[in-house]
């Protein structure tokens, strides 16, 4: 077929595809767990190796060297001999030589047909013994195994008790070469027979006998096998036999040895004797209570002796053999060495008697004496309680109170600072003999890095020139330090700048300032200067509201709960007060009107509480609080009733007055725009360099070097320190940017801020588009 196909890649067949055996050739291999050397004898056609055993079998059969055990020609000439040999070798080899199974076994290799067919010969070799007056040589018995499947030989020496010789495998399984042979032949079964001497690697072995299978196998192959011979005896072996014959145990065995002897008789000699009643009872106890253990908690009070102590232990009682083990329970930092067992597992007798402790002797309140030490049982585990409840009917398992009263340790009060360095330096000189640098709280530094609370404040004083001074107090949470900065004011006569360098300051009571000490409307005293916190920036307010555990006045739920309690306690009619302070009767209050309402009605005491209420009640961020929002917080029950009835408005307000029109909102927003723009221009004029730098940084970040609404909003909230609300920032953007979606340069923006812009006022964004 290959000639009909074109001789092209993919159109022809390689010779290696026709091979039947694709194994890689190798020399060393493992068979039956032993390392062997592969025989490279001539192979017959077909790639099957022809071993010496196979040749011998073929020659005995009559087929000569050309006939093979595995070939049909060799099998056909077996006759009666094949069936006889089959009965000797077993089913595999017998079926190979049998005529009935010729078609089935003609292709079986020898490692299958002769698998596990081993000839075993018993022999010995003599070993010279030097420097001994008792013997000159020693006879060492061994066993020679010949494997028919691959002509390998394995020699082993049976182990003898107390021989002192490393016995076992003398020669591992492999093909052993014949010494001084010119053709480099290996030993086969022709050289192995009873009475022959073979030399394996310099040792001469004489074969004295073989087993029945080996004898029958060799006789079937017409090989004469002599009768078995006896092992020669050496002088030392003869002496040992005489001594062993006259050895009689003259020492009476103790109980443990007798038990061990009886166990060995049962297991080795298969000798069964009737046990005694005591042995039967102990065996029954062991089988019924194996792995069942009782656990008791006890204590040993040795404080009456010198250097004695109160120590706790655990007693483990083994029900299988009535043994006791005691382990100590060591508390932390006790200073004692850790021993796993205080008393090892053994039978413990009662003091003054030979009676051992029984399970009924172990109960709460009882004492166990072991090696002159008395242990008081004060409790037990649940399994032990169930065992006594089931077997003895006990029900009272109340533990004893053995805990010692803890001595109150005297508290060490640190001395006041000595004035050298910081307070931590003074405390370190008191704690340590050699003062070390105080350790910093790295975790706190990482958590509160760049977190700063910023407040504007004014000084509380009677001096006229100091009443109008303004300050900025910054508190850093990373290390609890604060600094005070005073902005410069025109015509004040006071040079602005750093008022207090960043450091840790103490309150009048001696404690260090913490973040919870700062609230809008509160007062702080720093180095005998009193400051009133007027306001804070948006970031500070947001941080305070996100940490209500530290800042209680910034927690809306806490502030509303306090206001409700004050309404109930003082019988305050908040509805009437709301109507009273609503000047335009539109159903809303501005922040100034809300401040007057809360302060005059005694609903709030601090400015921080007013800011918290305003920031949470003003949902739409228009700077006003609606009556429904106010009613929902202070009177939740009344709000629910009005919500169910469908009437939430106040009875004195009609629908038109309760809901402001769009024109009123636009007018109010226009007022906010005018006010915010004026305040913004004043701040720009007071600090022109700051705003110029901010505008320049904005233009550097943008691609077109222009400033848009979003850029201006981010800068107003984070970089300009305007302290404007969101509605005020929205109003400022409406005034600064004359047209929607317009981007201004830095110079145009500065002109608008200074009031010198050439933009037409008619092109300003109308209030209706805000």
XYZ file of C-alpha atoms in Angstrom, residues 67 97 112 170 193 205 207 214 244 295 323 331 397 446 507 517-518 607 658 745 764:
21
model
C 12.918 -25.534 20.213
C 3.704 -27.844 28.030
C 4.765 -15.238 32.991
C 23.730 -11.722 52.445
C 22.373 -29.373 43.477
C 28.769 -22.307 49.960
C 24.487 -27.103 49.506
C 13.034 -28.206 44.153
C 20.901 -24.866 77.298
C -11.287 13.289 86.300
C -4.789 3.360 88.787
C -0.982 29.241 86.478
C -22.141 17.626 93.058
C -0.864 55.932 61.092
C -5.731 71.981 80.900
C -12.523 69.004 74.694
C -13.168 71.000 71.528
C -23.514 76.287 69.673
C -46.893 76.594 54.782
C -8.844 82.499 33.140
C -25.179 87.299 34.642
